[in-house]
Amino acid sequence: LSRIDDVTIPDVSKAPITLGLLGLFLMTVVSGLMPLVSASMLLVFALGISGCISLDFAQKSVDTRVLLAIGASLSLGLALQKTGLADAAVEGLMLIGGDSPYLNLILLYIATIVATELITNTAAAVLMFPLAQVMSNQFDASILPFALVIMFAASASFLSPVGYQTNLMVQGPGGYKFTDYFKVGVGLSALVGVTVVTLVPMVWPFY
């Protein structure tokens, strides 16, 4: 019964068109007809032409902070590789892990978690994959468990707002602080970590 200002009822008349375009987008990407980025751009263009979204709404949806964070993290990851710091990191991890491939797998997971919280998931995966190659060659083991641990760890960014795009997207609107992510994410990060390092060697063994 109270007055609510600046509230508009959603227009659902374009919902069938939107769902149809989304279905075409998914089929195009899954079938491999177009790369994900190209198909996404084409989907946005089709949504604009059909009137499902406006150009003004599309422009406001672009978060420049997220784009800058992704670009900066990729540059940092490339710099770490070019300067040889990545090679030094491999030597340090294997010095701690010794001759145990499983212990080195755990250390690689922890290192990837730390990296993905600082330079986003894509850059962390790019940075850590050479470590997986070196470790697998050192132990004459399959690269699959090392690569998959990196894949899971790089995607398990729960401890900071800069670790993943969606974390950064909700920080401003949600009014979250940096410490809020750590408080909620530390338990989830530990749970995912234990699950990954336990199951990956079982499903994809070293030898």
Coordinates of N, CA and C in Angstrom, one line a residue:
L1 N 0.8 -1.2 0.0 CA 0.0 0.0 0.0 C 0.8 1.3 0.0
S2 N 2.1 1.1 0.2 CA 3.0 2.3 0.2 C 3.4 2.7 -1.2
R3 N 3.8 3.9 -1.3 CA 4.3 4.4 -2.7 C 5.7 3.9 -3.0
I4 N 5.9 3.4 -4.2 CA 7.2 3.0 -4.6 C 7.5 3.7 -5.9
D5 N 8.6 4.5 -5.8 CA 9.0 5.4 -6.9 C 10.1 4.7 -7.8
D6 N 10.2 5.1 -9.0 CA 11.2 4.6 -10.0 C 11.2 3.1 -10.1
V7 N 10.0 2.5 -10.2 CA 9.9 1.1 -10.4 C 9.0 0.9 -11.6
T8 N 9.5 0.1 -12.6 CA 8.8 -0.2 -13.8 C 8.5 -1.7 -13.9
I9 N 7.4 -2.0 -14.4 CA 7.0 -3.4 -14.6 C 7.8 -4.0 -15.8
P10 N 8.5 -5.1 -15.6 CA 9.3 -5.7 -16.7 C 8.4 -6.0 -17.9
D11 N 8.9 -5.7 -19.1 CA 8.2 -6.0 -20.3 C 8.7 -7.4 -20.8
V12 N 7.7 -8.3 -20.7 CA 8.0 -9.7 -21.1 C 7.6 -10.1 -22.5
S13 N 7.2 -9.1 -23.2 CA 6.7 -9.4 -24.6 C 7.8 -9.9 -25.5
K14 N 9.0 -9.6 -25.2 CA 10.2 -10.0 -26.0 C 10.8 -11.3 -25.5
A15 N 10.3 -11.8 -24.4 CA 10.9 -13.0 -23.8 C 11.0 -14.2 -24.8
P16 N 10.0 -14.5 -25.6 CA 10.2 -15.7 -26.5 C 11.3 -15.4 -27.5
I17 N 11.4 -14.2 -28.0 CA 12.5 -13.9 -29.0 C 13.8 -14.0 -28.3
T18 N 13.9 -13.6 -27.1 CA 15.2 -13.7 -26.4 C 15.6 -15.1 -26.1
L19 N 14.6 -15.9 -25.7 CA 14.9 -17.3 -25.5 C 15.3 -18.0 -26.8
G20 N 14.7 -17.7 -27.9 CA 15.0 -18.3 -29.2 C 16.4 -17.9 -29.6
L21 N 16.8 -16.6 -29.5 CA 18.1 -16.2 -29.8 C 19.2 -16.9 -28.9
L22 N 18.8 -17.0 -27.6 CA 19.7 -17.7 -26.7 C 20.0 -19.1 -27.1
G23 N 18.9 -19.8 -27.5 CA 19.0 -21.2 -28.0 C 19.9 -21.3 -29.2
L24 N 19.7 -20.4 -30.2 CA 20.5 -20.4 -31.4 C 22.0 -20.2 -31.0
F25 N 22.2 -19.3 -30.0 CA 23.6 -19.0 -29.6 C 24.2 -20.2 -29.0
L26 N 23.5 -20.9 -28.1 CA 24.1 -22.1 -27.5 C 24.4 -23.2 -28.5
M27 N 23.5 -23.4 -29.5 CA 23.7 -24.4 -30.5 C 24.9 -24.0 -31.4
T28 N 25.0 -22.8 -31.7 CA 26.2 -22.3 -32.5 C 27.5 -22.5 -31.8
V29 N 27.5 -22.2 -30.5 CA 28.8 -22.4 -29.8 C 29.1 -23.9 -29.6
V30 N 28.1 -24.6 -29.1 CA 28.3 -26.1 -28.8 C 28.7 -26.8 -30.1
S31 N 28.1 -26.5 -31.2 CA 28.4 -27.2 -32.4 C 29.8 -26.8 -33.0
G32 N 30.3 -25.7 -32.6 CA 31.6 -25.3 -33.1 C 31.6 -24.5 -34.3
L33 N 30.4 -24.0 -34.7 CA 30.3 -23.2 -35.9 C 30.9 -21.8 -35.8
M34 N 30.9 -21.3 -34.6 CA 31.5 -20.0 -34.3 C 32.2 -20.0 -33.0
P35 N 33.3 -19.2 -32.9 CA 33.9 -19.1 -31.5 C 33.0 -18.4 -30.6
L36 N 33.2 -18.6 -29.3 CA 32.4 -18.1 -28.2 C 32.3 -16.5 -28.3
V37 N 33.4 -15.9 -28.5 CA 33.4 -14.4 -28.5 C 32.6 -13.9 -29.7
S38 N 32.8 -14.4 -30.9 CA 32.1 -14.0 -32.0 C 30.6 -14.2 -31.9
A39 N 30.3 -15.4 -31.4 CA 28.8 -15.7 -31.2 C 28.2 -14.8 -30.2
S40 N 28.9 -14.5 -29.1 CA 28.4 -13.6 -28.1 C 28.1 -12.2 -28.7
M41 N 29.1 -11.7 -29.5 CA 28.9 -10.4 -30.1 C 27.7 -10.4 -31.1
L42 N 27.5 -11.5 -31.8 CA 26.4 -11.6 -32.7 C 25.1 -11.7 -32.0
L43 N 25.1 -12.4 -30.8 CA 23.9 -12.4 -30.0 C 23.5 -11.1 -29.5
V44 N 24.4 -10.3 -29.0 CA 24.1 -8.9 -28.6 C 23.6 -8.1 -29.7
F45 N 24.2 -8.2 -30.9 CA 23.7 -7.4 -32.0 C 22.3 -7.8 -32.4
A46 N 22.0 -9.2 -32.3 CA 20.6 -9.6 -32.7 C 19.6 -9.2 -31.6
L47 N 20.0 -9.2 -30.4 CA 19.1 -8.7 -29.3 C 18.8 -7.2 -29.5
G48 N 19.8 -6.4 -29.9 CA 19.6 -5.0 -30.2 C 18.7 -4.8 -31.4
I49 N 18.9 -5.5 -32.5 CA 18.1 -5.3 -33.7 C 16.6 -5.7 -33.4
S50 N 16.4 -6.8 -32.6 CA 15.1 -7.3 -32.4 C 14.4 -6.4 -31.3
G51 N 15.1 -5.5 -30.7 CA 14.4 -4.6 -29.7 C 14.4 -5.3 -28.3
C52 N 15.0 -6.4 -28.1 CA 15.0 -7.0 -26.8 C 15.8 -6.2 -25.8
I53 N 16.9 -5.5 -26.2 CA 17.6 -4.6 -25.4 C 17.9 -3.3 -26.2
S54 N 18.1 -2.2 -25.5 CA 18.4 -1.0 -26.1 C 19.9 -0.7 -26.1
L55 N 20.3 0.2 -27.0 CA 21.8 0.5 -27.1 C 22.2 1.1 -25.8
D56 N 21.4 2.0 -25.3 CA 21.8 2.6 -24.0 C 22.0 1.6 -22.9
F57 N 21.1 0.7 -22.8 CA 21.2 -0.4 -21.8 C 22.5 -1.2 -22.0
A58 N 22.8 -1.5 -23.2 CA 24.0 -2.3 -23.5 C 25.2 -1.6 -23.1
Q59 N 25.3 -0.3 -23.4 CA 26.4 0.5 -23.0 C 26.6 0.6 -21.5
K60 N 25.5 0.8 -20.8 CA 25.6 0.9 -19.3 C 26.0 -0.5 -18.7
S61 N 25.8 -1.6 -19.4 CA 26.1 -2.9 -18.9 C 27.6 -3.2 -18.9
V62 N 28.4 -2.4 -19.7 CA 29.8 -2.7 -19.8 C 30.5 -2.0 -18.6
D63 N 31.2 -2.9 -17.8 CA 31.9 -2.4 -16.6 C 33.4 -2.3 -16.9
T64 N 33.8 -1.0 -17.1 CA 35.2 -0.8 -17.5 C 36.2 -1.3 -16.4
R65 N 35.8 -1.3 -15.1 CA 36.7 -1.8 -14.1 C 37.0 -3.2 -14.3
V66 N 36.0 -4.0 -14.7 CA 36.3 -5.4 -14.9 C 37.2 -5.6 -16.1
L67 N 37.0 -4.9 -17.2 CA 37.9 -5.0 -18.3 C 39.3 -4.6 -18.0
L68 N 39.5 -3.5 -17.2 CA 40.8 -3.1 -16.8 C 41.5 -4.2 -16.0
A69 N 40.7 -4.8 -15.0 CA 41.3 -5.8 -14.2 C 41.7 -7.0 -15.0
I70 N 41.0 -7.4 -16.0 CA 41.3 -8.6 -16.8 C 42.6 -8.3 -17.6
G71 N 42.6 -7.1 -18.2 CA 43.8 -6.7 -19.0 C 45.1 -6.6 -18.2
A72 N 45.0 -6.0 -17.1 CA 46.1 -5.9 -16.2 C 46.6 -7.2 -15.7
S73 N 45.7 -8.1 -15.4 CA 46.2 -9.4 -14.9 C 46.9 -10.2 -16.0
L74 N 46.4 -10.2 -17.2 CA 47.0 -10.9 -18.3 C 48.4 -10.4 -18.5
S75 N 48.6 -9.1 -18.5 CA 49.9 -8.5 -18.7 C 50.8 -8.9 -17.6
L76 N 50.3 -8.9 -16.3 CA 51.2 -9.4 -15.2 C 51.6 -10.8 -15.4
G77 N 50.7 -11.7 -15.8 CA 51.0 -13.1 -16.0 C 52.1 -13.3 -17.1
L78 N 52.0 -12.5 -18.2 CA 53.0 -12.6 -19.3 C 54.3 -12.1 -18.8
A79 N 54.3 -11.0 -18.0 CA 55.6 -10.5 -17.4 C 56.3 -11.5 -16.5
L80 N 55.5 -12.2 -15.7 CA 56.1 -13.2 -14.8 C 56.8 -14.4 -15.6
Q81 N 56.2 -14.7 -16.8 CA 56.8 -15.7 -17.6 C 58.0 -15.2 -18.3
K82 N 58.0 -14.0 -18.9 CA 59.1 -13.5 -19.6 C 60.3 -13.2 -18.7
T83 N 60.1 -12.9 -17.5 CA 61.2 -12.6 -16.6 C 61.9 -13.8 -16.0
G84 N 61.3 -15.0 -16.2 CA 61.8 -16.2 -15.6 C 61.4 -16.5 -14.2
L85 N 60.5 -15.7 -13.7 CA 60.0 -15.9 -12.3 C 59.2 -17.2 -12.2
A86 N 58.5 -17.6 -13.3 CA 57.7 -18.8 -13.4 C 58.6 -20.0 -13.2
D87 N 59.8 -20.0 -13.9 CA 60.7 -21.1 -13.7 C 61.3 -21.2 -12.3
A88 N 61.5 -20.1 -11.7 CA 62.0 -20.1 -10.3 C 60.9 -20.6 -9.4
A89 N 59.7 -20.3 -9.7 CA 58.6 -20.9 -8.9 C 58.5 -22.4 -9.0
V90 N 58.7 -22.9 -10.1 CA 58.7 -24.4 -10.3 C 59.8 -25.0 -9.4
E91 N 61.0 -24.5 -9.4 CA 62.1 -25.0 -8.6 C 61.8 -24.9 -7.1
G92 N 61.1 -23.8 -6.7 CA 60.8 -23.6 -5.3 C 59.7 -24.6 -4.9
L93 N 58.7 -24.8 -5.7 CA 57.6 -25.8 -5.3 C 58.2 -27.2 -5.2
M94 N 59.0 -27.6 -6.2 CA 59.5 -29.0 -6.2 C 60.6 -29.1 -5.1
L95 N 61.2 -28.1 -4.6 CA 62.1 -28.2 -3.5 C 61.4 -28.5 -2.2
I96 N 60.1 -28.0 -2.1 CA 59.3 -28.3 -0.9 C 58.6 -29.6 -1.1
G97 N 58.1 -29.9 -2.3 CA 57.4 -31.1 -2.5 C 58.2 -32.4 -2.6
G98 N 59.5 -32.2 -2.9 CA 60.4 -33.4 -3.0 C 60.1 -34.3 -4.1
D99 N 60.2 -35.6 -3.9 CA 60.0 -36.6 -4.9 C 58.5 -37.1 -5.0
S100 N 57.6 -36.5 -4.2 CA 56.2 -37.0 -4.2 C 55.4 -36.2 -5.2
P101 N 54.9 -36.9 -6.3 CA 54.0 -36.1 -7.2 C 52.7 -35.7 -6.6
Y102 N 52.2 -36.4 -5.6 CA 51.0 -36.0 -5.0 C 51.2 -34.7 -4.1
L103 N 52.3 -34.7 -3.4 CA 52.5 -33.5 -2.6 C 52.8 -32.3 -3.5
N104 N 53.4 -32.5 -4.6 CA 53.6 -31.4 -5.6 C 52.3 -31.0 -6.2
L105 N 51.4 -31.9 -6.4 CA 50.1 -31.6 -6.9 C 49.4 -30.7 -5.9
I106 N 49.4 -30.9 -4.6 CA 48.8 -30.1 -3.6 C 49.4 -28.7 -3.6
L107 N 50.7 -28.7 -3.7 CA 51.4 -27.4 -3.7 C 51.1 -26.6 -5.0
L108 N 50.9 -27.2 -6.1 CA 50.5 -26.6 -7.3 C 49.1 -26.0 -7.2
Y109 N 48.2 -26.7 -6.6 CA 46.9 -26.3 -6.3 C 46.9 -25.0 -5.5
I110 N 47.6 -25.0 -4.4 CA 47.7 -23.9 -3.5 C 48.3 -22.7 -4.2
A111 N 49.4 -22.9 -5.0 CA 50.0 -21.8 -5.7 C 49.0 -21.2 -6.7
T112 N 48.2 -22.0 -7.4 CA 47.2 -21.5 -8.4 C 46.1 -20.7 -7.7
I113 N 45.7 -21.2 -6.5 CA 44.7 -20.5 -5.7 C 45.2 -19.1 -5.4
V114 N 46.5 -19.0 -4.9 CA 47.1 -17.7 -4.6 C 47.1 -16.8 -5.8
A115 N 47.5 -17.4 -7.0 CA 47.6 -16.6 -8.2 C 46.3 -16.1 -8.7
T116 N 45.3 -17.0 -8.6 CA 44.0 -16.6 -9.2 C 43.3 -15.5 -8.3
E117 N 43.7 -15.4 -7.1 CA 43.1 -14.4 -6.2 C 43.7 -13.0 -6.5
L118 N 44.9 -13.0 -7.2 CA 45.6 -11.8 -7.5 C 45.5 -11.3 -8.9
I119 N 45.5 -12.3 -9.9 CA 45.5 -11.9 -11.3 C 44.5 -12.5 -12.1
T120 N 43.4 -13.0 -11.6 CA 42.2 -13.6 -12.2 C 42.5 -15.0 -12.7
N121 N 41.4 -15.7 -13.1 CA 41.6 -17.1 -13.4 C 42.3 -17.4 -14.7
T122 N 42.0 -16.5 -15.7 CA 42.7 -16.8 -17.0 C 44.2 -16.6 -16.9
A123 N 44.6 -15.5 -16.3 CA 46.0 -15.2 -16.2 C 46.7 -16.3 -15.3
A124 N 46.0 -16.7 -14.2 CA 46.6 -17.7 -13.3 C 46.8 -19.0 -14.1
A125 N 45.8 -19.4 -14.9 CA 46.0 -20.7 -15.7 C 47.1 -20.6 -16.7
V126 N 47.2 -19.4 -17.3 CA 48.3 -19.2 -18.3 C 49.7 -19.2 -17.6
L127 N 49.7 -18.7 -16.4 CA 51.0 -18.6 -15.6 C 51.4 -20.0 -15.1
M128 N 50.4 -20.8 -14.6 CA 50.7 -22.0 -13.9 C 50.8 -23.2 -14.9
F129 N 50.3 -23.2 -16.1 CA 50.4 -24.3 -16.9 C 51.8 -24.8 -17.3
P130 N 52.8 -23.8 -17.5 CA 54.2 -24.3 -17.7 C 54.7 -25.1 -16.5
L131 N 54.2 -24.7 -15.3 CA 54.6 -25.4 -14.1 C 54.1 -26.9 -14.1
A132 N 52.9 -27.1 -14.6 CA 52.4 -28.4 -14.8 C 53.2 -29.2 -15.8
Q133 N 53.6 -28.6 -16.8 CA 54.4 -29.3 -17.8 C 55.8 -29.8 -17.2
V134 N 56.4 -28.8 -16.5 CA 57.7 -29.2 -15.9 C 57.6 -30.3 -14.9
M135 N 56.6 -30.2 -14.1 CA 56.4 -31.2 -13.0 C 56.1 -32.6 -13.6
S136 N 55.2 -32.6 -14.6 CA 54.9 -33.9 -15.2 C 56.1 -34.5 -15.9
N137 N 57.0 -33.7 -16.5 CA 58.2 -34.2 -17.1 C 59.2 -34.7 -16.1
Q138 N 59.2 -33.9 -15.0 CA 60.2 -34.3 -13.9 C 59.9 -35.6 -13.3
F139 N 58.6 -35.9 -13.1 CA 58.2 -37.2 -12.5 C 57.9 -38.3 -13.6
D140 N 58.0 -37.9 -14.9 CA 57.7 -38.8 -15.9 C 56.3 -39.3 -15.8
A141 N 55.4 -38.4 -15.4 CA 54.0 -38.7 -15.1 C 53.1 -38.0 -16.2
S142 N 51.8 -38.4 -16.1 CA 50.8 -37.8 -17.0 C 50.6 -36.3 -16.6
I143 N 50.4 -35.5 -17.6 CA 50.2 -34.1 -17.4 C 48.8 -33.8 -16.9
L144 N 47.9 -34.8 -17.2 CA 46.4 -34.5 -16.9 C 46.1 -34.1 -15.5
P145 N 46.6 -34.9 -14.5 CA 46.2 -34.5 -13.1 C 46.7 -33.1 -12.7
F146 N 47.9 -32.7 -13.2 CA 48.5 -31.4 -12.9 C 47.7 -30.3 -13.6
A147 N 47.4 -30.5 -14.9 CA 46.6 -29.6 -15.7 C 45.2 -29.4 -15.1
L148 N 44.6 -30.5 -14.8 CA 43.2 -30.4 -14.2 C 43.2 -29.7 -12.9
V149 N 44.2 -29.9 -12.0 CA 44.2 -29.2 -10.8 C 44.3 -27.7 -11.0
I150 N 45.1 -27.3 -12.0 CA 45.2 -25.9 -12.3 C 43.9 -25.4 -12.8
M151 N 43.2 -26.1 -13.6 CA 41.9 -25.7 -14.1 C 40.9 -25.5 -13.0
F152 N 40.8 -26.4 -12.1 CA 39.9 -26.3 -11.0 C 40.3 -25.2 -10.0
A153 N 41.6 -25.1 -9.7 CA 42.0 -24.1 -8.8 C 41.9 -22.7 -9.3
A154 N 42.1 -22.5 -10.6 CA 42.0 -21.2 -11.2 C 40.5 -20.7 -11.3
S155 N 39.6 -21.7 -11.2 CA 38.2 -21.3 -11.3 C 37.6 -21.2 -9.9
A156 N 38.4 -21.6 -8.8 CA 37.9 -21.6 -7.5 C 38.3 -20.3 -6.7
S157 N 37.9 -19.2 -7.3 CA 38.3 -17.9 -6.7 C 37.2 -17.4 -5.8
F158 N 37.3 -17.6 -4.5 CA 36.3 -17.2 -3.6 C 36.8 -16.2 -2.5
L159 N 38.1 -15.9 -2.5 CA 38.7 -15.2 -1.4 C 38.9 -13.7 -1.6
S160 N 38.7 -13.2 -2.8 CA 38.9 -11.8 -3.1 C 38.0 -11.3 -4.2
P161 N 37.7 -10.0 -4.2 CA 36.9 -9.5 -5.3 C 37.6 -9.4 -6.7
V162 N 38.9 -9.4 -6.7 CA 39.6 -9.2 -8.0 C 39.9 -10.6 -8.6
G163 N 39.6 -11.7 -7.9 CA 39.9 -13.0 -8.4 C 39.1 -13.4 -9.6
Y164 N 37.9 -12.9 -9.7 CA 37.0 -13.3 -10.9 C 36.1 -12.1 -11.2
Q165 N 35.7 -12.1 -12.5 CA 34.9 -10.9 -12.9 C 33.6 -10.7 -12.2
T166 N 32.9 -11.8 -11.9 CA 31.6 -11.7 -11.2 C 31.8 -11.2 -9.8
N167 N 32.9 -11.6 -9.2 CA 33.2 -11.1 -7.8 C 33.3 -9.6 -7.8
L168 N 34.0 -9.1 -8.8 CA 34.2 -7.6 -8.9 C 32.9 -6.9 -9.3
M169 N 32.1 -7.6 -10.1 CA 30.8 -7.0 -10.5 C 29.8 -6.7 -9.4
V170 N 29.8 -7.7 -8.4 CA 28.8 -7.5 -7.3 C 29.4 -6.7 -6.2
Q171 N 30.6 -6.4 -6.2 CA 31.2 -5.7 -5.0 C 30.6 -4.4 -4.8
G172 N 30.5 -3.6 -5.9 CA 29.9 -2.2 -5.7 C 28.4 -2.3 -5.4
P173 N 27.6 -2.9 -6.2 CA 26.1 -3.0 -6.0 C 25.8 -3.6 -4.6
G174 N 26.6 -4.6 -4.2 CA 26.3 -5.3 -2.9 C 26.9 -4.6 -1.7
G175 N 27.8 -3.6 -1.9 CA 28.4 -2.9 -0.8 C 29.3 -3.8 0.0
Y176 N 30.0 -4.8 -0.7 CA 30.8 -5.7 0.0 C 32.2 -5.1 0.2
K177 N 32.9 -5.5 1.3 CA 34.3 -5.1 1.5 C 35.2 -6.3 1.1
F178 N 36.5 -6.0 1.1 CA 37.5 -7.1 0.7 C 37.4 -8.2 1.7
T179 N 37.3 -7.9 3.0 CA 37.3 -8.9 4.0 C 36.0 -9.8 4.0
D180 N 34.9 -9.3 3.4 CA 33.7 -10.1 3.3 C 33.9 -11.3 2.4
Y181 N 34.7 -11.2 1.3 CA 34.9 -12.3 0.5 C 35.7 -13.4 1.2
F182 N 36.7 -12.9 2.0 CA 37.6 -13.9 2.7 C 36.8 -14.7 3.7
K183 N 35.9 -13.9 4.5 CA 35.2 -14.6 5.5 C 34.2 -15.7 5.0
V184 N 33.6 -15.4 3.9 CA 32.7 -16.4 3.3 C 33.4 -17.4 2.5
G185 N 34.5 -17.0 1.8 CA 35.1 -17.9 0.8 C 36.2 -18.8 1.4
V186 N 36.7 -18.6 2.6 CA 37.8 -19.4 3.1 C 37.3 -20.9 3.3
G187 N 36.1 -21.0 3.9 CA 35.6 -22.4 4.1 C 35.3 -23.1 2.8
L188 N 34.7 -22.4 1.8 CA 34.3 -22.9 0.5 C 35.6 -23.3 -0.2
S189 N 36.6 -22.4 -0.1 CA 37.9 -22.7 -0.8 C 38.5 -24.0 -0.3
A190 N 38.5 -24.1 1.0 CA 39.1 -25.3 1.6 C 38.3 -26.6 1.2
L191 N 37.0 -26.5 1.2 CA 36.2 -27.7 0.8 C 36.5 -28.1 -0.6
V192 N 36.5 -27.1 -1.5 CA 36.8 -27.4 -2.9 C 38.2 -27.9 -3.1
G193 N 39.1 -27.4 -2.4 CA 40.5 -27.8 -2.5 C 40.7 -29.3 -2.1
V194 N 40.1 -29.7 -0.9 CA 40.2 -31.0 -0.5 C 39.6 -32.0 -1.5
T195 N 38.4 -31.6 -2.0 CA 37.7 -32.4 -3.0 C 38.5 -32.6 -4.2
V196 N 39.1 -31.5 -4.7 CA 39.9 -31.6 -6.0 C 41.1 -32.5 -5.9
V197 N 41.9 -32.2 -4.9 CA 43.2 -32.9 -4.7 C 43.0 -34.4 -4.3
T198 N 41.8 -34.7 -3.8 CA 41.5 -36.1 -3.5 C 41.0 -36.9 -4.7
L199 N 40.1 -36.2 -5.5 CA 39.4 -37.0 -6.6 C 40.2 -36.9 -7.9
V200 N 40.9 -35.8 -8.2 CA 41.6 -35.7 -9.5 C 42.7 -36.9 -9.7
P201 N 43.5 -37.2 -8.7 CA 44.5 -38.3 -8.9 C 43.8 -39.7 -9.0
M202 N 42.6 -39.8 -8.5 CA 41.8 -41.0 -8.6 C 41.2 -41.2 -10.0
V203 N 40.7 -40.1 -10.5 CA 40.1 -40.2 -11.8 C 41.1 -40.1 -12.9
W204 N 42.1 -39.3 -12.8 CA 43.2 -39.1 -13.7 C 44.5 -39.4 -13.0
P205 N 44.9 -40.7 -12.9 CA 46.1 -41.1 -12.2 C 47.4 -40.5 -12.8
F206 N 48.5 -40.5 -12.0 CA 49.7 -40.0 -12.5 C 50.4 -40.9 -13.5
Y207 N 50.2 -42.2 -13.3 CA 50.8 -43.2 -14.2 C 49.8 -44.2 -14.7

